[in-house]
Short mmCIF file of C-alpha atoms in Angstrom, two decimals:
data_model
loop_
_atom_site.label_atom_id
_atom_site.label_comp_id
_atom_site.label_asym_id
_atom_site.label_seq_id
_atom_site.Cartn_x
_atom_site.Cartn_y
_atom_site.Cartn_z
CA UNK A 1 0.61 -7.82 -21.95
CA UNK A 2 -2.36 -7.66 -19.53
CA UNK A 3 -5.92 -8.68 -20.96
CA UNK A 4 -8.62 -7.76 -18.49
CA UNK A 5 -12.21 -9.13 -19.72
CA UNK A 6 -15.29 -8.09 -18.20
CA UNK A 7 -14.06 -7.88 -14.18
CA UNK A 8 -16.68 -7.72 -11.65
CA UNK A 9 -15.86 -7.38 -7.54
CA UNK A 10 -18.10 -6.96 -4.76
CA UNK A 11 -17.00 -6.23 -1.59
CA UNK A 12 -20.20 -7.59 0.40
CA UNK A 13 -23.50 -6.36 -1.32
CA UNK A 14 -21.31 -3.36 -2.30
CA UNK A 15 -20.01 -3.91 -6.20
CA UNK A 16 -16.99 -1.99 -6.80
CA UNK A 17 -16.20 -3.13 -9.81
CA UNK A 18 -19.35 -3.56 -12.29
CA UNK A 19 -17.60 -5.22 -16.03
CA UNK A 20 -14.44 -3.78 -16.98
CA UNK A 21 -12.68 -4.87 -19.66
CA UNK A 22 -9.67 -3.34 -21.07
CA UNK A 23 -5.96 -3.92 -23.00
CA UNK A 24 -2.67 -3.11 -21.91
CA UNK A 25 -0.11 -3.21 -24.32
CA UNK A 26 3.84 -3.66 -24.07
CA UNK A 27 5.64 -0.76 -23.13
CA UNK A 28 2.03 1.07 -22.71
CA UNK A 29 1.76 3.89 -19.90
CA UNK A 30 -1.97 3.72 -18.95
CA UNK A 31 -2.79 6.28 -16.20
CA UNK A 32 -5.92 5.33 -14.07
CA UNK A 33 -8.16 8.31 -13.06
CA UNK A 34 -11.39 9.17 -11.24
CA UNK A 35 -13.39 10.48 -8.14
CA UNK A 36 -12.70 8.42 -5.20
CA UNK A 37 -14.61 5.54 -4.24
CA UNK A 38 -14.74 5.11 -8.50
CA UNK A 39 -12.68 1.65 -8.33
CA UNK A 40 -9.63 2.65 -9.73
CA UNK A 41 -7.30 1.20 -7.02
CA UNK A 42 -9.38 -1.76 -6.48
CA UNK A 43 -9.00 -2.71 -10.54
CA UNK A 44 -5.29 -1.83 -9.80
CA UNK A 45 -5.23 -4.28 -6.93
CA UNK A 46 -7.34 -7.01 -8.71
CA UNK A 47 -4.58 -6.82 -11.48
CA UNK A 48 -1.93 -8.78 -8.79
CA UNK A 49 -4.89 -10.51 -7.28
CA UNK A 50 -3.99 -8.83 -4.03
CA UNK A 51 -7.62 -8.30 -4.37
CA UNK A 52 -9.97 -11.72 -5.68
CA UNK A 53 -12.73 -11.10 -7.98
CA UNK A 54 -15.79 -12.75 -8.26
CA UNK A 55 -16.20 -12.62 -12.19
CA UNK A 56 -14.21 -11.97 -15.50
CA UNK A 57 -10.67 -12.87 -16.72
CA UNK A 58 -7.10 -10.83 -15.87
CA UNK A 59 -4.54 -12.42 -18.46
CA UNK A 60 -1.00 -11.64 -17.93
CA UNK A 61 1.39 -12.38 -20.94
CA UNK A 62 -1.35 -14.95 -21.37
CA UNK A 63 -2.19 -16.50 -18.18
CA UNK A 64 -5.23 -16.23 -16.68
CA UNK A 65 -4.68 -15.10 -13.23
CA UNK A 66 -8.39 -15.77 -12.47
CA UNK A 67 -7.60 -19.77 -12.88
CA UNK A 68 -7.12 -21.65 -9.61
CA UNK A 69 -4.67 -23.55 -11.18
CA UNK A 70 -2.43 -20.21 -11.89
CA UNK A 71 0.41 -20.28 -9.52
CA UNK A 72 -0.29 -16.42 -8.73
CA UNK A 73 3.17 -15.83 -6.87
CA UNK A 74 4.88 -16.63 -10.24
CA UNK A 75 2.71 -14.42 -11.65
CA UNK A 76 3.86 -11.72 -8.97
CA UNK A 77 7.14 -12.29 -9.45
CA UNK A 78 6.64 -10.19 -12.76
CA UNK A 79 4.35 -7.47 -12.02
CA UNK A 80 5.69 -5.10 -9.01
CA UNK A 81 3.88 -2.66 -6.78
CA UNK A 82 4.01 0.39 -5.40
CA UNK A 83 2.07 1.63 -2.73
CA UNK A 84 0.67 4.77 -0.98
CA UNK A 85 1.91 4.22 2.05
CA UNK A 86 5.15 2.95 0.51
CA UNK A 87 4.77 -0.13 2.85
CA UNK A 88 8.62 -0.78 3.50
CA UNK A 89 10.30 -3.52 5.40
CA UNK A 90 10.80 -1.32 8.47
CA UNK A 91 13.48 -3.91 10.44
CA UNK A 92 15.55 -4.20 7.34
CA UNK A 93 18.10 -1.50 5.80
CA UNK A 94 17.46 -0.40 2.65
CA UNK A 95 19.55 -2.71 0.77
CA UNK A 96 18.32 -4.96 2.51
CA UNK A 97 14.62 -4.17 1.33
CA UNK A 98 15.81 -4.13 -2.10
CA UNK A 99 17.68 -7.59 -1.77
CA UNK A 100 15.33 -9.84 0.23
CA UNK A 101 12.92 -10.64 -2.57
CA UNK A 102 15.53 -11.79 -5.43
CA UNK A 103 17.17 -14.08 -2.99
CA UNK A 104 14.00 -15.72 -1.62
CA UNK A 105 12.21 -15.92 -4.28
CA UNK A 106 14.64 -15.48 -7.34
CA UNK A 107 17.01 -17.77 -5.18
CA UNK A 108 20.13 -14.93 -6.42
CA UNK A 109 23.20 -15.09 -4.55
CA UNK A 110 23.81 -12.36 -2.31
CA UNK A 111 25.94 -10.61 -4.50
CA UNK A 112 24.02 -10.45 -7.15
CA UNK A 113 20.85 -8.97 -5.13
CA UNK A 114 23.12 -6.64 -3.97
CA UNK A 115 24.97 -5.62 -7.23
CA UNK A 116 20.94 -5.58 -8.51
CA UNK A 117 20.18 -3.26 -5.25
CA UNK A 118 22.91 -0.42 -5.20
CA UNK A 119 22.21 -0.08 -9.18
CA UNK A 120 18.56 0.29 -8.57
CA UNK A 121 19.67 2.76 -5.88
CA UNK A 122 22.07 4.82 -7.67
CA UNK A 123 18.92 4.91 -10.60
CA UNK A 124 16.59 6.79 -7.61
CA UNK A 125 19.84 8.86 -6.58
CA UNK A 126 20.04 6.97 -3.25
CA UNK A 127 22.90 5.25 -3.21
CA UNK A 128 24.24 6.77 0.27
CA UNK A 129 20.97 5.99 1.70
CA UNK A 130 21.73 1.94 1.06
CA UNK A 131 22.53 0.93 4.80
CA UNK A 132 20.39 3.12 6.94
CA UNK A 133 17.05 2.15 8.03
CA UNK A 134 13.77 3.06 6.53
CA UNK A 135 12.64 5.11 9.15
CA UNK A 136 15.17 7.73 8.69
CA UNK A 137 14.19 8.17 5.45
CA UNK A 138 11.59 11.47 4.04
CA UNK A 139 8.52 10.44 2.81
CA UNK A 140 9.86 11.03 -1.37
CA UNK A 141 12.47 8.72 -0.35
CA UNK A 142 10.83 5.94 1.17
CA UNK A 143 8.57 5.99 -1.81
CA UNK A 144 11.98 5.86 -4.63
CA UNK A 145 12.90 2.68 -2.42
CA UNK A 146 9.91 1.11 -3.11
CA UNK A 147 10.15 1.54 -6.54
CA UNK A 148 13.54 0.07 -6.66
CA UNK A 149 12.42 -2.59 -4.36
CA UNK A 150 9.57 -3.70 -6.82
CA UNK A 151 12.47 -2.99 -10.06
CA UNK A 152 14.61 -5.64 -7.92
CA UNK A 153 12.45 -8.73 -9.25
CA UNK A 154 13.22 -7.39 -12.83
CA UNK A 155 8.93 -7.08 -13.28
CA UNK A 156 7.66 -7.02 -16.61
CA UNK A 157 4.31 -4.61 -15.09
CA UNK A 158 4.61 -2.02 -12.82
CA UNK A 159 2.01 -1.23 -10.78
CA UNK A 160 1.53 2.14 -9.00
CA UNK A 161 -1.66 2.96 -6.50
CA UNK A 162 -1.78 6.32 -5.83
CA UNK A 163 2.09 6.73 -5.36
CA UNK A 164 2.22 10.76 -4.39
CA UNK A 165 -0.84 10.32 -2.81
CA UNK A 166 0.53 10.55 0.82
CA UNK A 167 3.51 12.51 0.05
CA UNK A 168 4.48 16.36 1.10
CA UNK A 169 3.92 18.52 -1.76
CA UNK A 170 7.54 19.29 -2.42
CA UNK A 171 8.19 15.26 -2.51
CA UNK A 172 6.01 14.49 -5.24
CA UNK A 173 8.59 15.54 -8.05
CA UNK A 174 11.45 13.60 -7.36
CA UNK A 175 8.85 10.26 -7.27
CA UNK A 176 7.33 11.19 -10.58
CA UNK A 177 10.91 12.30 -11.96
CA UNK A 178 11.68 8.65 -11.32
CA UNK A 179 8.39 7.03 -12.90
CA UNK A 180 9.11 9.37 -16.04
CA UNK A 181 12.52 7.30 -16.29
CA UNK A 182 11.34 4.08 -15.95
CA UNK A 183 8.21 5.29 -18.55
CA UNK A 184 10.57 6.55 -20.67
CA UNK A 185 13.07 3.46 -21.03
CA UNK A 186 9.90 1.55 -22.28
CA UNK A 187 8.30 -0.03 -18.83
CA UNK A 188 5.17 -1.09 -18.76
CA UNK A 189 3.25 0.80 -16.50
CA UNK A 190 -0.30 1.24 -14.93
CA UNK A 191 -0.86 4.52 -12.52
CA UNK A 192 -3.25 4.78 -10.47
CA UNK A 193 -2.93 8.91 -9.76
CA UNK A 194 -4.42 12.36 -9.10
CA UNK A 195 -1.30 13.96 -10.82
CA UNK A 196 -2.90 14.90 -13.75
CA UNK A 197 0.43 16.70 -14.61
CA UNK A 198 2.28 13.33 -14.89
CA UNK A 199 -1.00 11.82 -17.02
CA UNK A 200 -0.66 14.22 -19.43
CA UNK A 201 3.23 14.21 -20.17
CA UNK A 202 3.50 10.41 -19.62
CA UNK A 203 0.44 9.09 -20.28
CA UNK A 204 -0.03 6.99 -23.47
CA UNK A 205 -3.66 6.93 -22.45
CA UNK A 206 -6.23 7.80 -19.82
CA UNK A 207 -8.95 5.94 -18.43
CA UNK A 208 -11.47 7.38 -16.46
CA UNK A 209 -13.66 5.73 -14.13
CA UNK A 210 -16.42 6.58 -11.93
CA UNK A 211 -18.63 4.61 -10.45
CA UNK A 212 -17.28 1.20 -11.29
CA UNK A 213 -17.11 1.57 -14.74
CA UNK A 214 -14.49 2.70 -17.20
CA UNK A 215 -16.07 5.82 -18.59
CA UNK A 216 -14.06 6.88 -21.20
CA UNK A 217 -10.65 6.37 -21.84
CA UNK A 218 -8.46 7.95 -25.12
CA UNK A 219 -5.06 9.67 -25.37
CA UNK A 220 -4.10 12.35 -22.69
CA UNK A 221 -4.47 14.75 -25.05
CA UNK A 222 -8.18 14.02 -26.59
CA UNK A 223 -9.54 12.87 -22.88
CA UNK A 224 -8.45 16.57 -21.24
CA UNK A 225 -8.84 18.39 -24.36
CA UNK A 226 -12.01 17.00 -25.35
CA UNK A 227 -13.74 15.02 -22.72
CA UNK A 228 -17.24 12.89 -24.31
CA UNK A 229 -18.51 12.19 -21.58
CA UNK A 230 -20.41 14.59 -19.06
CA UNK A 231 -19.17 12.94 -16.13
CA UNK A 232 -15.57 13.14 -17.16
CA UNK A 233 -15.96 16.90 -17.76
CA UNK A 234 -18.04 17.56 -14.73
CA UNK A 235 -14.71 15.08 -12.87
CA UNK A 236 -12.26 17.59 -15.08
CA UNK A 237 -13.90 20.72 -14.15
CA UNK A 238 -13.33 20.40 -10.46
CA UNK A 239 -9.78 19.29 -10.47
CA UNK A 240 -8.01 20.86 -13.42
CA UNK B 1 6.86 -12.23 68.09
CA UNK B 2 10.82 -14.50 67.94
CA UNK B 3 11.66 -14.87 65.00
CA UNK B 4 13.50 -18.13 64.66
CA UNK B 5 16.52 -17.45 62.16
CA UNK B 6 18.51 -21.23 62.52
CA UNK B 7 14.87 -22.24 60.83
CA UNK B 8 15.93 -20.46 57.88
CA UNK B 9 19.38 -20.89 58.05
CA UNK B 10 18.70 -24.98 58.39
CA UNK B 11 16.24 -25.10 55.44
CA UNK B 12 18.26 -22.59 53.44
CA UNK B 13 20.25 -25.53 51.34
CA UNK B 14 16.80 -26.93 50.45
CA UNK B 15 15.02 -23.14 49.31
CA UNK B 16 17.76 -22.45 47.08
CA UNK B 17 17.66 -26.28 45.60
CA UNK B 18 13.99 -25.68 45.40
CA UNK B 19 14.68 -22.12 43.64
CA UNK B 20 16.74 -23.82 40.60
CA UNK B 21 13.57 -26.17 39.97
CA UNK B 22 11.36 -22.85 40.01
CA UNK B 23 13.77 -21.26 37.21
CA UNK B 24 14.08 -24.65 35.29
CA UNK B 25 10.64 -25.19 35.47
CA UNK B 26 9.36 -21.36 33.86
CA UNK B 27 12.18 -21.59 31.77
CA UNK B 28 11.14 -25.05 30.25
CA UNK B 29 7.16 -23.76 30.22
CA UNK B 30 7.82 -20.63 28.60
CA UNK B 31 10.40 -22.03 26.02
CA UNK B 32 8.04 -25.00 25.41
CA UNK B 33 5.16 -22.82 25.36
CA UNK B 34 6.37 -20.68 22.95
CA UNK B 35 7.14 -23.46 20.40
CA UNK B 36 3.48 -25.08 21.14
CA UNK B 37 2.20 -20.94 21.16
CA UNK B 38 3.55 -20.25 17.75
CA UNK B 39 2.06 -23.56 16.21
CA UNK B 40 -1.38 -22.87 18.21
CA UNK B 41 -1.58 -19.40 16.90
CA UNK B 42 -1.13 -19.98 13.44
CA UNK B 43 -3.15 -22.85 13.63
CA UNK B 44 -6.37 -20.36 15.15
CA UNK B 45 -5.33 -17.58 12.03
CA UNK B 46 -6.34 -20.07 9.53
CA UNK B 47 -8.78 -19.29 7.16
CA UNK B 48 -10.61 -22.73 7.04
CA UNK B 49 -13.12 -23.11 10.41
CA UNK B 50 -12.61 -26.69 10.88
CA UNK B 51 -9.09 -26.40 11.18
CA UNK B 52 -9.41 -23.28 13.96
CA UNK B 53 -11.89 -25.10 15.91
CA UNK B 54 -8.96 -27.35 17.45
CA UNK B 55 -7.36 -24.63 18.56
CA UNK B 56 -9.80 -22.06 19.72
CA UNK B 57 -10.98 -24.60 22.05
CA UNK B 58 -7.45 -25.35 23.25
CA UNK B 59 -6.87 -22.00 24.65
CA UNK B 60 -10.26 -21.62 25.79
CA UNK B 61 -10.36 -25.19 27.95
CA UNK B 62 -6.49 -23.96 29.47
CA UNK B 63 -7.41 -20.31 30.11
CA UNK B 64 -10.62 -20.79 30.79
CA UNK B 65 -9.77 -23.50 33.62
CA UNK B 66 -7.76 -23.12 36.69
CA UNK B 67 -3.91 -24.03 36.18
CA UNK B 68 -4.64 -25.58 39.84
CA UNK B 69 -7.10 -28.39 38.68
CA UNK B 70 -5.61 -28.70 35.37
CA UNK B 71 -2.28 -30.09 37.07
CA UNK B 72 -4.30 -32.46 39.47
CA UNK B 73 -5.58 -33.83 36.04
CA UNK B 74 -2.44 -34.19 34.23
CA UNK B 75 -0.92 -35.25 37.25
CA UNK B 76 -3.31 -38.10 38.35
CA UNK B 77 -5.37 -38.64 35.13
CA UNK B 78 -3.30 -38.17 32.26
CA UNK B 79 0.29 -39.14 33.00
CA UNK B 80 -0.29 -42.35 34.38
CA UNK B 81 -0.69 -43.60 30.73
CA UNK B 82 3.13 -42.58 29.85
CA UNK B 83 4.88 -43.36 32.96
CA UNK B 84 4.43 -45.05 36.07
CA UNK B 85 5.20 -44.44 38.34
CA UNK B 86 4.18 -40.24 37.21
CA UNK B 87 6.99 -38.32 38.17
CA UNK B 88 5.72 -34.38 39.59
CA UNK B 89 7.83 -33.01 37.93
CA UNK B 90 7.25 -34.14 34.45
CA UNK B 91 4.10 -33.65 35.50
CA UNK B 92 4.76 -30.28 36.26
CA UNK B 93 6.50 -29.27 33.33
CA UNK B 94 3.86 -30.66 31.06
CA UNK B 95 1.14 -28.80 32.64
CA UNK B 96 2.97 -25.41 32.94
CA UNK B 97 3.72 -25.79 29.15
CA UNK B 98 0.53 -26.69 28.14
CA UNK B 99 -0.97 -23.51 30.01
CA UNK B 100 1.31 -21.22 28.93
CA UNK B 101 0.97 -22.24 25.29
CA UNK B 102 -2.36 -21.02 25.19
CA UNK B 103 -1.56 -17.53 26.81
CA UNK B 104 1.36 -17.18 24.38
CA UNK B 105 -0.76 -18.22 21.34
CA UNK B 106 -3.10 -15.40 21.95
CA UNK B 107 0.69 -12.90 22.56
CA UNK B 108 1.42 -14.21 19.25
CA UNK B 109 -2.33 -13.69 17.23
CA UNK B 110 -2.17 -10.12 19.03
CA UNK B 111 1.40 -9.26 17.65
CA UNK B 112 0.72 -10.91 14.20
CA UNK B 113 -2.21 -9.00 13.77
CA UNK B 114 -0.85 -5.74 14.86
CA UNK B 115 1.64 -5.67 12.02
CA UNK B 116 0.11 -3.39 8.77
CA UNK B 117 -2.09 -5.17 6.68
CA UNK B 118 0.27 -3.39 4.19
CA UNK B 119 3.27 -5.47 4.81
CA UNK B 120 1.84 -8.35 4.05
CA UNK B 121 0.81 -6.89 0.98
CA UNK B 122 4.10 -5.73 0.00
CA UNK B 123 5.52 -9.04 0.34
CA UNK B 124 3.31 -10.63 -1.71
CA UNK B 125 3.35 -8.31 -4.51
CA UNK B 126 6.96 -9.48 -4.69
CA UNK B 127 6.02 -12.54 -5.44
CA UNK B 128 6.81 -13.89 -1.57
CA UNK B 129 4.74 -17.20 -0.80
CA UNK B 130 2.51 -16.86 1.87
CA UNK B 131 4.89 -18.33 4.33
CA UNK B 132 7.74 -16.69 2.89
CA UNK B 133 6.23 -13.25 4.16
CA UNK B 134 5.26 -14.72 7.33
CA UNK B 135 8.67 -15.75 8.10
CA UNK B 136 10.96 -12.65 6.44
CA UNK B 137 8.10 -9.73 7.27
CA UNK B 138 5.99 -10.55 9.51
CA UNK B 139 7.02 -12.29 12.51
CA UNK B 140 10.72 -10.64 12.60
CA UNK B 141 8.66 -7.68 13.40
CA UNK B 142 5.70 -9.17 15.57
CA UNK B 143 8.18 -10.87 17.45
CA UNK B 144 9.42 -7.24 18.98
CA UNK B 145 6.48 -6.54 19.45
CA UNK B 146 5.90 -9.72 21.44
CA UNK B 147 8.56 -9.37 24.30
CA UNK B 148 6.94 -7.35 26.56
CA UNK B 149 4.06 -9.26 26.80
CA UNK B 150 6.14 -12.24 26.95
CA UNK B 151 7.87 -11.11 29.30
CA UNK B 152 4.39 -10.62 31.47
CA UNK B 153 3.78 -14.21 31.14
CA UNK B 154 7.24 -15.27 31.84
CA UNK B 155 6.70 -13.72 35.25
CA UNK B 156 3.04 -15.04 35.96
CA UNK B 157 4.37 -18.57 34.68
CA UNK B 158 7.46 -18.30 37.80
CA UNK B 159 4.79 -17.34 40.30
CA UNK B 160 2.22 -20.43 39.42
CA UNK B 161 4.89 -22.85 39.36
CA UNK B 162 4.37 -22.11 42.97
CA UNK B 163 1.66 -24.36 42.34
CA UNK B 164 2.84 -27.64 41.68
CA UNK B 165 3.49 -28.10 45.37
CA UNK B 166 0.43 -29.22 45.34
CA UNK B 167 1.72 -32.82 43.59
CA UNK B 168 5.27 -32.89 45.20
CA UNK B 169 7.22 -30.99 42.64
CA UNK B 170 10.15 -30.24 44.67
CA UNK B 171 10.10 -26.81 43.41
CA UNK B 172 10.24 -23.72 45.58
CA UNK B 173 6.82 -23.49 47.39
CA UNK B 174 6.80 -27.52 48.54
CA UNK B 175 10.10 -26.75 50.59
CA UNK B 176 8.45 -23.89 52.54
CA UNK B 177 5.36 -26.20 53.30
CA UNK B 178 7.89 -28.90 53.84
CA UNK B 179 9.80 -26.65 56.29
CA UNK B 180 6.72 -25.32 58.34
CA UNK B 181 5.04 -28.34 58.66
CA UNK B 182 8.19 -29.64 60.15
CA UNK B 183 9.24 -26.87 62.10
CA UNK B 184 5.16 -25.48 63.03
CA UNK B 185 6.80 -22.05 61.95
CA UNK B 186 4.55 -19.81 60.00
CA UNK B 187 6.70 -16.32 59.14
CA UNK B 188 10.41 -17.80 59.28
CA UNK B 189 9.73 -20.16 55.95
CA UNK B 190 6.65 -18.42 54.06
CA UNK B 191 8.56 -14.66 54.68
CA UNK B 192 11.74 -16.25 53.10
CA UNK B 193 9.84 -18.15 49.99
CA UNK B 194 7.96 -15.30 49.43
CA UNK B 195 11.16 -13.24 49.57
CA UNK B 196 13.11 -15.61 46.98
CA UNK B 197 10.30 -15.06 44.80
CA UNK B 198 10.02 -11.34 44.64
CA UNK B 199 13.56 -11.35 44.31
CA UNK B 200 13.12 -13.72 41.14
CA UNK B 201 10.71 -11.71 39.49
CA UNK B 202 12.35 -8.18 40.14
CA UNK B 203 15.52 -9.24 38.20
CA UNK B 204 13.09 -10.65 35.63
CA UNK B 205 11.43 -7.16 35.55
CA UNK B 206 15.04 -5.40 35.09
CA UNK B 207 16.45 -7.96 33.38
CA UNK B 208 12.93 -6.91 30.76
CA UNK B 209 13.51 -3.61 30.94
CA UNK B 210 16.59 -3.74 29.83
CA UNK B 211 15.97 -6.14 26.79
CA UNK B 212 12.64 -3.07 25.90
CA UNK B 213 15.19 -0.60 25.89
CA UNK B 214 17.97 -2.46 23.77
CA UNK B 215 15.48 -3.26 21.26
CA UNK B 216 13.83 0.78 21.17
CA UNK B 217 17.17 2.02 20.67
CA UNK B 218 17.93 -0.46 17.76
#
């Protein structure tokens, strides 16, 4: 599903991202963890090339994403995002956040984005929330709208950067309680998260970084149980 | 001090023709400007130099100049080669458009670039073509954002019309000369120009207001 060979990204003289290489398989959960500053959401961001890279390969389904000749908003169209800061379309409803991507770029009729939409909405327990604005909204909500925003485009990859990250504590269940769904009906997913909750129950595997490098990576299970690595322990030891 | 009211009262017919050239020419400059403003601004947020250069040295030659000499130019140097013989006030509409495009560009940059990085973002990681974003995310919102400084220029842009007097725009300003230099009356004419305009710009200011608060509330 997503190939990543030996990725390397500098921002200036400063290189974030020092050869990573790494498989993501079909219906795969892979939780992203590590210090901050370790690269995780920068690899997360290179993934959609909302981020360019100066070296390696990113295949999705096949396609190299680092070719110029890759149309990379087809490649978008099939690998949705979700974003700290939740990022919605703050002059448009919430319907209307949901529906304005499958009819500009899907070309659906109306109807159809909105059939899509009050689904999606009804699948975050939102439905009443479909024609107010999203400014009204609490922070856990903004953040299930986003999710069904990205599930509008019918992705293939879902993409998460830090999703609870900038949430009250008492909102991060009902996000997570949604990304357990969608892990759990067989979506591909990559997390970028601190909730090391979530990585263990969800998780098909961990990856730890640190530094720009992928550490170690292994099931939930074997990576908190039994960390190999002194860095992930020493990481482990201060957060768990 | 008299004050000679059948002054006013005679040139009255001729402030209040001179008055609906003001409004039609501010209205043309900033609607033409904005058009030209848009194109300049997106043009200057390129990512390629070459193409920016263009247009970073538009708005610096017409903000950077007076609006003053830049309509004797237009006026007697570059009109001439569409139309002879140069009418004032397509000179004066050209000019005042061409000015103002370069203060709106720089309105526009400033309220593109004020919208979150993350927007643009979002759009994109829905698969939204560059321009797609632009037009669905981006400018619905910077355009808000954009009014009240709009609104600024539409203001400053009604006050230097005042200036095309200078090449016989009938506009509001050349009938006050016109009527003191036929009368030799100072206050009677200037006082009731300068009145006309403040009374222009003060509904402009409400009329603003109004349009800020509509758009808060929404």
């Amino acid at each position: 599903m997503i190939q990543v060979e030996n990725l390397k990204k500098s921002f200036g003289s400063l290189e974030v991202l020092k050869d990573i290489s790494v498989k993501i398989k079909p219906q795969e959960v892979v939780v992203v963890i590590g210090p901050s500053g370790s690269g995780k959401s920068t690899f997360l961001r290179c993934i959609n090339k909302l981020e360019t890279f100066e070296q390696g390969h990113i295949y999705i389904d096949g396609v190299d994403i680092a070719d110029k000749k890759t149309n990379i908003n087809k490649i978008r169209e099939d690998v949705g995002m979700v974003f700290q800061q939740f990022n919605l379309f703050p002059h448009k409803t919430v319907i209307e956040n949901i529906m304005l991507s499958p009819m500009k770029v899907r070309k659906w009729p109306e109807d159809r984005a909105r059939q899509k939409g009050m689904e999606l909405l009804s699948k975050v327990g939102l439905e009443d929330k479909a024609d107010v604005y999203p400014d009204s909204l609490s922070g856990g909500q903004k953040q299930r709208v986003a999710i069904a925003r990205a599930l509008a485009m019918e992705p293939k990859v879902m993409l998460f950067d830090e999703p609870t990250s900038a949430l009250d504590p008492e909102m991060v269940g009902e996000v997570l309680g949604v990304m357990k769904q969608l892990a759990k009906e067989g979506m591909t997913m990559v997390v970028v998260t601190h909730e090391m909750g979530f990585a263990r129950e969800v998780g098909d595997r961990v990856i730890f970084m640190d530094g720009g490098y992928i550490v170690e990576e292994n099931k939930p299970k074997e990576l908190f149980g039994n960390p190999r690595h002194e860095r992930t322990k020493a990481f482990l030891s201060k957060i768990l | 001090m008299d004050i000679r009211l059948d002054v006013i009262q005679d040139y009255m017919p001729y402030f209040l023709q001179g008055m609906g050239l003001t409004i039609g020419l501010s209205l043309i400059g900033i609607l033409m400007g904005s058009v030209m403003g848009l194109f300049i601004a997106l043009g200057k947020m390129t990512r390629f130099k070459i193409i920016q250069f263009p247009f970073i040295w538009y708005i610096n030659f017409f903000r950077g100049t007076p609006l003053f000499v830049q309509i004797l130019l237009i006026h007697f140097g570059v009109m001439p080669f569409f139309m002879s013989p140069v009418n004032p006030i397509a000179s004066a509409i050209v000019s005042l458009s061409l000015n103002a495009a370069a203060y709106i560009a720089e309105i526009f940059r400033a309220g593109i670039q004020s919208i979150d990085r993350g927007q643009m973002e979002a759009a994109r990681s829905l698969g939204m073509s560059h321009v797609q974003a632009m037009r669905y995310v981006i400018l619905p919102q910077a355009v808000k954002r954009m009014i009240p400084p709009l609104g600024n220029e539409f203001i400053v842009l009604l006050k230097d019309s005042s200036l095309a007097a200078v090449i016989a725009a009938p506009e509001l300003m050349y009938w006050g000369r016109a009527a003191s230099g036929a009368t030799f009356r100072v206050w009677e004419p200037y006082l009731t120009v300068a009145l006309i305009y403040l009374v222009l710009t003060l509904s402009l200011t409400y009329l603003l207001n109004y349009v800020e608060r509509k758009l808060a509330t929404e």
